Coordinates of C-alpha atoms and ligand atoms in Angstrom, one line a residue:
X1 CA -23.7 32.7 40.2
X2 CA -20.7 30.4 40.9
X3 CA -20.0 27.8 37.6
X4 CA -16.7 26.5 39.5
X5 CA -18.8 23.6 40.5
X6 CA -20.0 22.7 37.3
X7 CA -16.8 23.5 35.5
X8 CA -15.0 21.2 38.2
X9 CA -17.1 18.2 37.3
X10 CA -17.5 18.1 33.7
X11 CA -14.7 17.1 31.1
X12 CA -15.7 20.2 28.4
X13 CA -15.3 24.0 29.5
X14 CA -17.2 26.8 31.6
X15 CA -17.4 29.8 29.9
X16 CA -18.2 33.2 31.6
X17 CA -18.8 37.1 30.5
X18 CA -15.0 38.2 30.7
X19 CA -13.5 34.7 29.3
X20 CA -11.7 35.1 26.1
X21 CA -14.0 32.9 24.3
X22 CA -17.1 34.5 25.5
X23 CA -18.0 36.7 22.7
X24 CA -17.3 34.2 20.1
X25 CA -19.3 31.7 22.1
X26 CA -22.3 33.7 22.5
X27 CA -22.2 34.7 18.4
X28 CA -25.2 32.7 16.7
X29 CA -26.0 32.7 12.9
X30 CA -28.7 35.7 13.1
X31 CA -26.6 38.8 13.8
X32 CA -29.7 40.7 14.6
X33 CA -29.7 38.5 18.0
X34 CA -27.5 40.1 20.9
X35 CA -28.1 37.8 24.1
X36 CA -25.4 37.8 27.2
X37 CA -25.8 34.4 29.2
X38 CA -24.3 33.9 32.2
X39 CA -22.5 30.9 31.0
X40 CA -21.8 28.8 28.4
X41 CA -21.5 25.0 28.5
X42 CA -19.3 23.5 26.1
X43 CA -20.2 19.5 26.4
X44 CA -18.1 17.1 25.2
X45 CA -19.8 13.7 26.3
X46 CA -23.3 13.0 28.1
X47 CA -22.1 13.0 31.6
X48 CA -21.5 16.4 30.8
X49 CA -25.0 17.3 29.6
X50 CA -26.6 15.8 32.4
X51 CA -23.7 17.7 35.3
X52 CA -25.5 20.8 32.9
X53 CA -28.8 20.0 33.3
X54 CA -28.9 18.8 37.1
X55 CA -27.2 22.2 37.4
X56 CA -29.7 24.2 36.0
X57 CA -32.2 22.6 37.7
X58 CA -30.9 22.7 40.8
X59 CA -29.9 26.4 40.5
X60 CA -33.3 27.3 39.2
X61 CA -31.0 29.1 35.8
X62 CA -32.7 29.2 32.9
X63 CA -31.2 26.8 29.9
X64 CA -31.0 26.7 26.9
X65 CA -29.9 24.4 23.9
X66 CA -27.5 25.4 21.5
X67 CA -27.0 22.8 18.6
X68 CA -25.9 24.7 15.8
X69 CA -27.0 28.2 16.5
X70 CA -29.3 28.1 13.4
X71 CA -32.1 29.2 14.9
X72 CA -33.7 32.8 13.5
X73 CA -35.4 33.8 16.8
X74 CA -32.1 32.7 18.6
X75 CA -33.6 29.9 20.8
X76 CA -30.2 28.8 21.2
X77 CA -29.1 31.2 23.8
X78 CA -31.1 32.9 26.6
X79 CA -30.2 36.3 28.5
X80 CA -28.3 36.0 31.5
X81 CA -28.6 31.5 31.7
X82 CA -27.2 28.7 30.9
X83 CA -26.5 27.5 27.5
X84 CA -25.7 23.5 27.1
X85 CA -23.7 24.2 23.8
X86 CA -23.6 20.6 22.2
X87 CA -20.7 21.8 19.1
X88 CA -18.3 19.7 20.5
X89 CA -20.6 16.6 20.3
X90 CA -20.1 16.1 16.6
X91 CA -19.0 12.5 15.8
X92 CA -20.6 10.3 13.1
X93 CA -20.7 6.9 12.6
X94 CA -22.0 5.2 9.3
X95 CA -23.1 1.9 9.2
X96 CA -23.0 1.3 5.3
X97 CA -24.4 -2.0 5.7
X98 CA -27.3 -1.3 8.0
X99 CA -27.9 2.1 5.6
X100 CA -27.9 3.8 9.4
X101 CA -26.3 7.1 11.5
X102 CA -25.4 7.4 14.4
X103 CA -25.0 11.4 14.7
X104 CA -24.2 13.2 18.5
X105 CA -26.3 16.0 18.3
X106 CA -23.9 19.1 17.5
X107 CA -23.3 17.8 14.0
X108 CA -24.2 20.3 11.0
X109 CA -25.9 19.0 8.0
X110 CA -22.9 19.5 6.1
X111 CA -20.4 17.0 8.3
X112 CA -23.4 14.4 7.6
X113 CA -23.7 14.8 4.5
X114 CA -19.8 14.7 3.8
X115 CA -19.4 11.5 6.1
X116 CA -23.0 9.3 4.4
X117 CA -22.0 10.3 0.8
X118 CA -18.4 8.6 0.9
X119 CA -20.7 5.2 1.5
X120 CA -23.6 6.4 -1.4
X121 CA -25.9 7.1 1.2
X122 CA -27.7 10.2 1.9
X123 CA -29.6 12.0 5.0
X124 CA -33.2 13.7 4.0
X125 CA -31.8 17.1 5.6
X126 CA -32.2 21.0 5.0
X127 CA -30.2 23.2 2.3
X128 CA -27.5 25.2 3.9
X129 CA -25.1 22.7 5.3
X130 CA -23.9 24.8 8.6
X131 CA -27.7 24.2 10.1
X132 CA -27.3 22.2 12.9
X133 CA -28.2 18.6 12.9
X134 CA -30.4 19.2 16.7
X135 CA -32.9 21.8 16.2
X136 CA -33.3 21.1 12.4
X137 CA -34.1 17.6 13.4
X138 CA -36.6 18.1 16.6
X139 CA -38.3 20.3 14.4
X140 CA -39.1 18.3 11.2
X141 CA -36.3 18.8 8.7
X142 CA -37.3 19.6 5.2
X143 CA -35.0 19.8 2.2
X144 CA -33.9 18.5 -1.3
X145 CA -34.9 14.5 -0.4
X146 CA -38.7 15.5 1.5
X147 CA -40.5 14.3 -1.8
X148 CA -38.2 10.8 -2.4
X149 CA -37.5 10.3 2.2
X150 CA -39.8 12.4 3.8
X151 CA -38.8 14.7 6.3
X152 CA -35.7 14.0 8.5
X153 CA -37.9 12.6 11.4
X154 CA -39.4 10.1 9.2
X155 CA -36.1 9.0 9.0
X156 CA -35.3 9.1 12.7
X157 CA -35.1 5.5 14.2
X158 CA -33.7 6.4 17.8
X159 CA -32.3 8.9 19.7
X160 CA -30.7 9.4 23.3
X161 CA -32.0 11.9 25.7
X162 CA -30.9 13.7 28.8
X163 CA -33.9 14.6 30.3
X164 CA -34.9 17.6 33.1
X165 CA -34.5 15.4 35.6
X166 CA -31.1 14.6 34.8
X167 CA -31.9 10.8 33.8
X168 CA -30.4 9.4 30.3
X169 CA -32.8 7.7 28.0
X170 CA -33.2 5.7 24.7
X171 CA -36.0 7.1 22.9
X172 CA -37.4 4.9 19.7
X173 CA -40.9 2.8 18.7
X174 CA -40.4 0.5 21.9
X175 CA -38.7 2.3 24.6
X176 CA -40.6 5.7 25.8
X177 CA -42.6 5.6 22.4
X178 CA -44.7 8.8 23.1
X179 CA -41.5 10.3 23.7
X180 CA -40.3 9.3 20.9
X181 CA -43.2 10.8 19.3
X182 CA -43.1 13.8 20.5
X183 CA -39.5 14.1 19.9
X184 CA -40.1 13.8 15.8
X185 CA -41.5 17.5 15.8
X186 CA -41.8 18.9 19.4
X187 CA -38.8 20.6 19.3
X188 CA -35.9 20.7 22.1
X189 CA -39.2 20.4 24.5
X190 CA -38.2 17.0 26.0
X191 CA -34.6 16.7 26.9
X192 CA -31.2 17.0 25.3
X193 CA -30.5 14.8 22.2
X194 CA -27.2 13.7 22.9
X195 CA -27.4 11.1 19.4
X196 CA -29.8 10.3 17.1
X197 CA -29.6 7.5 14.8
X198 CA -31.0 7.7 11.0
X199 CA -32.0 5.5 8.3
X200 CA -30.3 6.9 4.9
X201 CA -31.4 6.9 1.0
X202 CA -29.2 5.4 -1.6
X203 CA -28.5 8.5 -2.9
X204 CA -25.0 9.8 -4.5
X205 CA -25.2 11.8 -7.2
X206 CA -28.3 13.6 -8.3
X207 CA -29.3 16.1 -11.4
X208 CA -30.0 19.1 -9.8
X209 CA -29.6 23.0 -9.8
X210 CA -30.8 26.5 -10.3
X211 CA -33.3 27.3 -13.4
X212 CA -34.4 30.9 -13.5
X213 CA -37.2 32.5 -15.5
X214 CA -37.4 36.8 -16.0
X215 CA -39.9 38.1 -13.1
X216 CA -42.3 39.1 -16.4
X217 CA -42.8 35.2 -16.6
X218 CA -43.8 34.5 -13.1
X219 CA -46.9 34.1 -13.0
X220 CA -47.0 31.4 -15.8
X221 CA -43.6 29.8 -14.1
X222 CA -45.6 29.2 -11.1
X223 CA -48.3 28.0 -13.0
X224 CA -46.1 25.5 -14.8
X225 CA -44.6 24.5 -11.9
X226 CA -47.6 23.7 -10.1
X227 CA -49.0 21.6 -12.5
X228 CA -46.1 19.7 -13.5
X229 CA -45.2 18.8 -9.4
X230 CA -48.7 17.7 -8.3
X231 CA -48.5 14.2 -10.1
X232 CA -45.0 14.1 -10.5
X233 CA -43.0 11.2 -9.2
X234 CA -41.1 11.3 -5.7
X235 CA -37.7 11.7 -7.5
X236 CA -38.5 14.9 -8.9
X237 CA -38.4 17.9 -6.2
X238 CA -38.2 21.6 -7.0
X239 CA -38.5 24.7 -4.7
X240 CA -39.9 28.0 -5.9
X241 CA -38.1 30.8 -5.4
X242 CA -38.0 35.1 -6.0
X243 CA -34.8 36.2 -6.1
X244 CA -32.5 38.8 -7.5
X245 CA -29.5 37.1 -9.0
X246 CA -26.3 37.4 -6.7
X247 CA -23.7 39.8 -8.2
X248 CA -20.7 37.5 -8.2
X249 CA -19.2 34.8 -10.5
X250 CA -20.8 32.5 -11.3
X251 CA -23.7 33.8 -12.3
X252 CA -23.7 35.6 -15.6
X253 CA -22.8 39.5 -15.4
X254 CA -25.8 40.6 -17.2
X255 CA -28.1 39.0 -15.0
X256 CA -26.1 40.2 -11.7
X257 CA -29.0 41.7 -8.8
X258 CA -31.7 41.4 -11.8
X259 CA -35.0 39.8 -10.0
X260 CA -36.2 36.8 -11.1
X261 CA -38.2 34.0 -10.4
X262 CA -36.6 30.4 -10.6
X263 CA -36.8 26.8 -9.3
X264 CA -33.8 24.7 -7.5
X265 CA -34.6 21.3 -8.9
X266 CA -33.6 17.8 -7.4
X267 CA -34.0 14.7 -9.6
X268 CA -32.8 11.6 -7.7
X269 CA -34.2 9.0 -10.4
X270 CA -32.2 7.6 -13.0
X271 CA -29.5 9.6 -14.7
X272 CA -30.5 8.1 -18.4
X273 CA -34.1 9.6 -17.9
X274 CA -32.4 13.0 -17.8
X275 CA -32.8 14.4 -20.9
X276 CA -37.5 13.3 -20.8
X277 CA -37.7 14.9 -17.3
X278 CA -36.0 17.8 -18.2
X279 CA -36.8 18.4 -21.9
X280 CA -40.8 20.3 -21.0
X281 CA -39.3 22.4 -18.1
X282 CA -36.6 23.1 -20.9
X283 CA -38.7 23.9 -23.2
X284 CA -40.9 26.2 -21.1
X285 CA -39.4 29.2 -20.8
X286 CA -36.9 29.3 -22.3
X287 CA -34.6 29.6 -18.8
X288 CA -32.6 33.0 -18.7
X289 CA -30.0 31.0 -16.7
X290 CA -29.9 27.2 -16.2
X291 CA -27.2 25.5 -13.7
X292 CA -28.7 22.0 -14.1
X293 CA -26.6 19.0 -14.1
X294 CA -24.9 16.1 -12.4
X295 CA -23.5 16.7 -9.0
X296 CA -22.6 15.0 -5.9
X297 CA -25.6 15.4 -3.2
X298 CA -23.7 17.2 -0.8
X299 CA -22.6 19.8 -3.4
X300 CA -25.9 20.3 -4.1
X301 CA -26.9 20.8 -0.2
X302 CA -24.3 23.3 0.4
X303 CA -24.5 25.1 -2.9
X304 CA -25.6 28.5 -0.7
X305 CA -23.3 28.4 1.8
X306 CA -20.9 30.9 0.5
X307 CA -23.9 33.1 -0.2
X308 CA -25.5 32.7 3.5
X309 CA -22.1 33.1 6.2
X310 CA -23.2 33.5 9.7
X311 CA -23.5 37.2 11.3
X312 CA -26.2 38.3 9.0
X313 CA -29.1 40.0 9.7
X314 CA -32.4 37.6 9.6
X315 CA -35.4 38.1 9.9
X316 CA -38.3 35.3 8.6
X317 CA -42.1 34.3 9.2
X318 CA -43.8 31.3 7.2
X319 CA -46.7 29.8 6.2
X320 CA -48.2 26.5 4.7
X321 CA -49.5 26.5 1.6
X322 CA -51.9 23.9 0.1
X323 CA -52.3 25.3 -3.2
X324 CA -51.3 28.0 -5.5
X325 CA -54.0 30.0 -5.8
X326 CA -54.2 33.2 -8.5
X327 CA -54.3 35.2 -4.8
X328 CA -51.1 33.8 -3.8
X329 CA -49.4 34.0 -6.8
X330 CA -50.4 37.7 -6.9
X331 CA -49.1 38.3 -3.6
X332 CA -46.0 36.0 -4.3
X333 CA -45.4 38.4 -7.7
X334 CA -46.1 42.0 -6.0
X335 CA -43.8 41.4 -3.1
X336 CA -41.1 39.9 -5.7
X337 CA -40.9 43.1 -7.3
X338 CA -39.9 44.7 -4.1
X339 CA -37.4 42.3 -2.9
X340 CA -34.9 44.6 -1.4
X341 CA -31.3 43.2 -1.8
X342 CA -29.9 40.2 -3.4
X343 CA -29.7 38.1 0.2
X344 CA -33.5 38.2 0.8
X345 CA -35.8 35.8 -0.9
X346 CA -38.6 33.4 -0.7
X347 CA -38.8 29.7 -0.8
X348 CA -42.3 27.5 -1.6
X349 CA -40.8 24.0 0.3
X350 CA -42.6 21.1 -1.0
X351 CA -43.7 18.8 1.5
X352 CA -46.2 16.4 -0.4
X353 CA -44.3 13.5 -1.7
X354 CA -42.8 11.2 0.9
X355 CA -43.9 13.4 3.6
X356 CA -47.8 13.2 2.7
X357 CA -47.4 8.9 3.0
X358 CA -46.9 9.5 6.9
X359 CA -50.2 10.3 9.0
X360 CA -50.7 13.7 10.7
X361 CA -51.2 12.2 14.2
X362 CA -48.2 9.4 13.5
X363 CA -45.5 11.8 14.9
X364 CA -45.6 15.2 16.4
X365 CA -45.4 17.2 12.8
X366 CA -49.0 17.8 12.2
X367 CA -49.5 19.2 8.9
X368 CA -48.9 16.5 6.6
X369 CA -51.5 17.5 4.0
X370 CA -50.1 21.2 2.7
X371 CA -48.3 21.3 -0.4
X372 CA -45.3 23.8 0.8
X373 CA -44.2 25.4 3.4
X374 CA -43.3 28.5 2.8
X375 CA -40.5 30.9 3.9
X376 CA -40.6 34.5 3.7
X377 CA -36.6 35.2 4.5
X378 CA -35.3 38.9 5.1
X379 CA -31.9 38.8 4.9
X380 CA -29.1 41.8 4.9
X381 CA -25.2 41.9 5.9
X382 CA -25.3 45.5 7.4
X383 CA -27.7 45.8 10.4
X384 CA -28.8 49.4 9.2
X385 CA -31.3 47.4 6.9
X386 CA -32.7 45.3 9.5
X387 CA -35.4 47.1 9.3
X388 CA -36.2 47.8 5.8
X389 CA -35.6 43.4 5.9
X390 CA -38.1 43.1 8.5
X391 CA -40.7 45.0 7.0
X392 CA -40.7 43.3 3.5
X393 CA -41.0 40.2 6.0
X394 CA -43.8 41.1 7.4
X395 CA -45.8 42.9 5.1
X396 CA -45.7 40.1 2.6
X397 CA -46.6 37.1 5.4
X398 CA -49.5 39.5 6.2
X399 CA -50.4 39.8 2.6
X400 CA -50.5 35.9 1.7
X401 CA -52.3 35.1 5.0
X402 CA -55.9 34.8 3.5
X403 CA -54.3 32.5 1.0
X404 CA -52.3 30.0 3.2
X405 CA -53.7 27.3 5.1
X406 CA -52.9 28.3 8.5
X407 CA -50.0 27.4 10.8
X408 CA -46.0 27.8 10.0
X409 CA -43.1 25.2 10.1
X410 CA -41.9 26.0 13.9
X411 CA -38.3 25.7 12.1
X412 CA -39.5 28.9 10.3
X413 CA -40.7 30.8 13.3
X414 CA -39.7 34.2 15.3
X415 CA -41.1 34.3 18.6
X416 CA -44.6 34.7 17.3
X417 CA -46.6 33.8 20.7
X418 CA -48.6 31.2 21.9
X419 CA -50.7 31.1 19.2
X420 CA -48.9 30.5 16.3
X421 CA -47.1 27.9 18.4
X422 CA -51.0 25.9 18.6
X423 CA -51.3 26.7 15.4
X424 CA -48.3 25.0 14.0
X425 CA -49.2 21.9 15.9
X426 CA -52.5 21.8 15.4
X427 CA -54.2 18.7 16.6
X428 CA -51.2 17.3 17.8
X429 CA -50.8 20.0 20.2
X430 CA -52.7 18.6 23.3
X431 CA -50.8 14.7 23.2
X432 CA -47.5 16.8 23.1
X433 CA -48.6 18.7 26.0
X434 CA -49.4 15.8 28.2
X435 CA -46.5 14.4 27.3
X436 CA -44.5 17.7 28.0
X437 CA -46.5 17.3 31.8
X438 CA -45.1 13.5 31.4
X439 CA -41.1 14.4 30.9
X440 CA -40.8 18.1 32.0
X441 CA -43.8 18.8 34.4
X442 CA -41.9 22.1 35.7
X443 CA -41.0 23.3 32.3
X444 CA -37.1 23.8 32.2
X445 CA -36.7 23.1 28.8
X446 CA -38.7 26.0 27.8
X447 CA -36.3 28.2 25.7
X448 CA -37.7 27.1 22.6
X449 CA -41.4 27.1 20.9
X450 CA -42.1 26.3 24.1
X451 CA -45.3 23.7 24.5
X452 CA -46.6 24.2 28.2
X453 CA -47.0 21.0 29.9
X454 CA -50.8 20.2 30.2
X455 CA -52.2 17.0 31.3
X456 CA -55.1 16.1 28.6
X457 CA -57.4 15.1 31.7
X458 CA -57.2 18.2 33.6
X459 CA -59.2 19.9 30.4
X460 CA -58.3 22.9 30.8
Ligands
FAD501 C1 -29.6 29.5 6.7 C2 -30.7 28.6 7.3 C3 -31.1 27.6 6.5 C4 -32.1 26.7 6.9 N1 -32.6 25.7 6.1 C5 -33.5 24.8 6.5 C6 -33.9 23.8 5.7 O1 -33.5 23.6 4.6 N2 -34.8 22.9 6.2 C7 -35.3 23.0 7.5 O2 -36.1 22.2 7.9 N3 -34.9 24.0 8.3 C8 -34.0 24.9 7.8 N4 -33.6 26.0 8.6 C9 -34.2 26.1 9.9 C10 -33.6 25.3 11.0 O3 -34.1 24.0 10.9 C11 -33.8 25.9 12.4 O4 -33.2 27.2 12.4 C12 -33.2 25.1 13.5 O5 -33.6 25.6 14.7 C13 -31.7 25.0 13.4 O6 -31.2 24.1 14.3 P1 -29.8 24.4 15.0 O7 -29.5 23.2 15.8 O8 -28.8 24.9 14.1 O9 -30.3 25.5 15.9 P2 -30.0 26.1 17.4 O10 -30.2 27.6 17.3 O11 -28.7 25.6 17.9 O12 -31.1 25.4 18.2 C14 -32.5 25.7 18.0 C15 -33.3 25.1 19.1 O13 -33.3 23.7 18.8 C16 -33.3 22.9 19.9 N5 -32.1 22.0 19.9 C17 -31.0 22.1 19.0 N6 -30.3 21.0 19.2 C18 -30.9 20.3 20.1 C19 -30.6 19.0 20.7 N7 -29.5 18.3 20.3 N8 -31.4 18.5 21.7 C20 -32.5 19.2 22.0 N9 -32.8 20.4 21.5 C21 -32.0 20.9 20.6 C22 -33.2 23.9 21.1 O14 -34.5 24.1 21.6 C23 -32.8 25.2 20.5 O15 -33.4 26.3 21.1 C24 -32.6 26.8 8.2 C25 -32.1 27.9 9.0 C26 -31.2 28.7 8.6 C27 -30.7 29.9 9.4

């Protein structure tokens, strides 16, 4: 195939096996993915998405979407096609006044959080701030805010789209509302999001940090923990985690790779009421480490970084919880014992909070009644132990499957099949399939967990 033509008519650059730049611009975030496309699009305005688009349409190449190459099953790129690489889109503009975003959809997390915190404001996002703005979005967005904003898409006002068919729309509650619906959840099903625009929190600093407990106290940690979040106010999030305790500075030496059990906390609520949140958690345990204090909110969103750099092996699978059962805290334990390296762990998400106060059927991300979302994360720098990663994966997501509720965050997801796609929409899945058949009747956006475009009166 001949990319002249494109490359002649769009301001960014082609780039083709052979170029320089190719391998670098093929390199995603999960080293375990190895795809060769045939070219890479690197977009620096809409005219140059929509010269991508009309020319993977009219070419019949398949295309994908690369917003910040997050994606563990590597939906980003796609073996020998076209990849619109938005990376280059990155500007941010903060209206301080109207607490609003406007964010071109190849920002990370981390250039959003750096540009809303200079004004006090703050995006509900995810917790490693290289994740890409796009797919992090489209797919829900959970993170350190869910319980005070909700997810990022209930924090999504508007966004611009470059559909299949080339044409440039304003998606929001008036204009194209079911695509706009479909868009808060659905994924990078319906078009190219060249910009979204966000309402932001008044949140600058917050009280937050690592607290770990020794693995002997897990069971009762979790028990703690469960009881003390389910009636506890919308300022106060905490994820569960297993871990074994990185072996670097600044975590104490005698704790280095020991595994524990722990809890990130997030108190956005009033600095003075510190000390009476704070004092039972305190007081349970006691914590063999506690790294709990003031900090910026962006500190706190990109406290893993450093611990997570792109290239590594990654392998994950999730689940939704709705409570924790003693079976899921037995599985939880047993497969906490035999986390295999100091990179791979698992997180419990909360998603009740904010997120429950939005309706199941009110946008595209349909499981608004589970407690957490769950990630089961294999993670290793050297891709000999891909497979001892994978495995722990697996087995353990197998394990706690009688004890979760069905479905997975499609953020979360390999390429699991059509299946487990339904399943994470659940009864939202046949409105986003007629409104797939409505935007993208022929299915080119379908690198992605892909919804096939069904018209709901065809019934079939
Ligand atoms: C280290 C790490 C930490 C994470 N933490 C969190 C977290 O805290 N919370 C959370 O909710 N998720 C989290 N995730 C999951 C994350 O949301 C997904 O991996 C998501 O796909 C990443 O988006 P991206 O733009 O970086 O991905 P990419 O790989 O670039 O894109 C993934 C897919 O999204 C779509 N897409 C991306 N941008 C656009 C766009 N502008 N328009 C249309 N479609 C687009 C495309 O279909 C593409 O195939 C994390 C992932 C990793 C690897």
């Amino acid at each position: 195939m001949n990319f002249s033509k494109l490359s002649d008519s769009i301001s960014g650059e082609v780039i083709v096996p052979g170029d320089q730049q190719y391998e670098e611009a093929r390199a995603i975030y999960n080293g375990m993915i190895d795809k060769r496309p045939a070219a890479i699009v690197k977009c620096q305005n809409t005219d140059d998405v929509v010269a991508a688009v009309n020319f993977g349409r009219e070419n019949r190449i398949e295309t994908a979407i690369r917003g910040g190459g997050h994606n563990g099953a590597g939906l980003a790129l796609v073996d020998g096609g076209l990849v619109i690489d938005l990376a280059e889109m990155n500007e941010i503009k903060v209206d301080a006044a109207a607490k609003t975003a406007r964010v071109q959809g190849g920002c990370l997390l981390k250039d959003v959080d750096a540009a809303t915190h200079e004004h006090g404001l703050a995006l509900p996002s995810g917790i490693i701030g290289t994740t890409g703005i796009g797919g992090l979005t489209l797919g829900g967005g959970m993170g350190y805010l869910s319980r005070k904003g909700g997810l990022t898409i209930d924090n999504l006002l508007e966004c611009e789209v470059v559909l299949a068919s080339g044409e440039v729309v304003t998606a929001n509650e008036h204009s194209h509302p079911d695509l706009f619906w479909a868009l808060r959840g659905g994924g990078g099903n319906f078009g190219v999001v060249t910009s979204f625009k966000f309402h932001l929190l008044d949140v600058k600093n917050v009280y937050a940090g690592p607290m770990f407990w020794p693995l002997e106290k897990a069971r009762a940690a979790m028990q703690f923990y469960d009881e003390l979040t389910k009636d506890a106010p919308n300022d106060l999030y905490g994820f569960f985690a297993f871990l074994r305790v990185p072996p670097a500075p600044p975590f104490p030496e005698h704790l280095w790779n020991q595994k524990v059990c722990g809890v990130v906390w997030n108190y956005t609520g009033p600095m003075d009421e510190v000390e009476r949140v704070f004092k039972p958690i305190r007081e349970f345990g006691p914590p063999v480490l506690d790294f709990v204090s003031e900090i910026p909110m962006p500190a706190l969103n990109s406290m893993f970084d450093a611990l997570y750099p792109p290239g590594m092996q990654w392998y994950w699978r999730a689940h939704y919880l709705d409570e924790l059962t003693d079976g899921a805290i037995d599985v939880n334990i047993k497969y906490g014992e035999k986390i295999p390296n100091f990179h791979t762990t698992t997180h419990l998400y909360p998603i009740d909070g904010a997120v429950h106060e939005v309706g199941s059927n009110e946008t595209a991300w349909a499981i608004r009644d589970a407690r957490w979302a769950q990630v089961i994360v294999g993670v290793d720098p050297d891709a000999a132990n891909a497979g001892t990663v994978t495995d722990w994966c697996k087995n353990f997501h197998t394990a706690l499957t009688p004890h979760a509720r069905g479905g997975a965050y499609v953020n979360f997801m390999m390429e699991e099949g059509q299946e487990k796609i339904k399943a994470a929409y659940g009864d939202n899945y046949a409105k986003l399939a007629a409104i797939k058949a409505e935007y993208d009747a022929d299915n080119f956006f379908h690198v992605n967990q892909n919804i096939k475009p069904q018209l709901e009166s065809s019934g079939v």
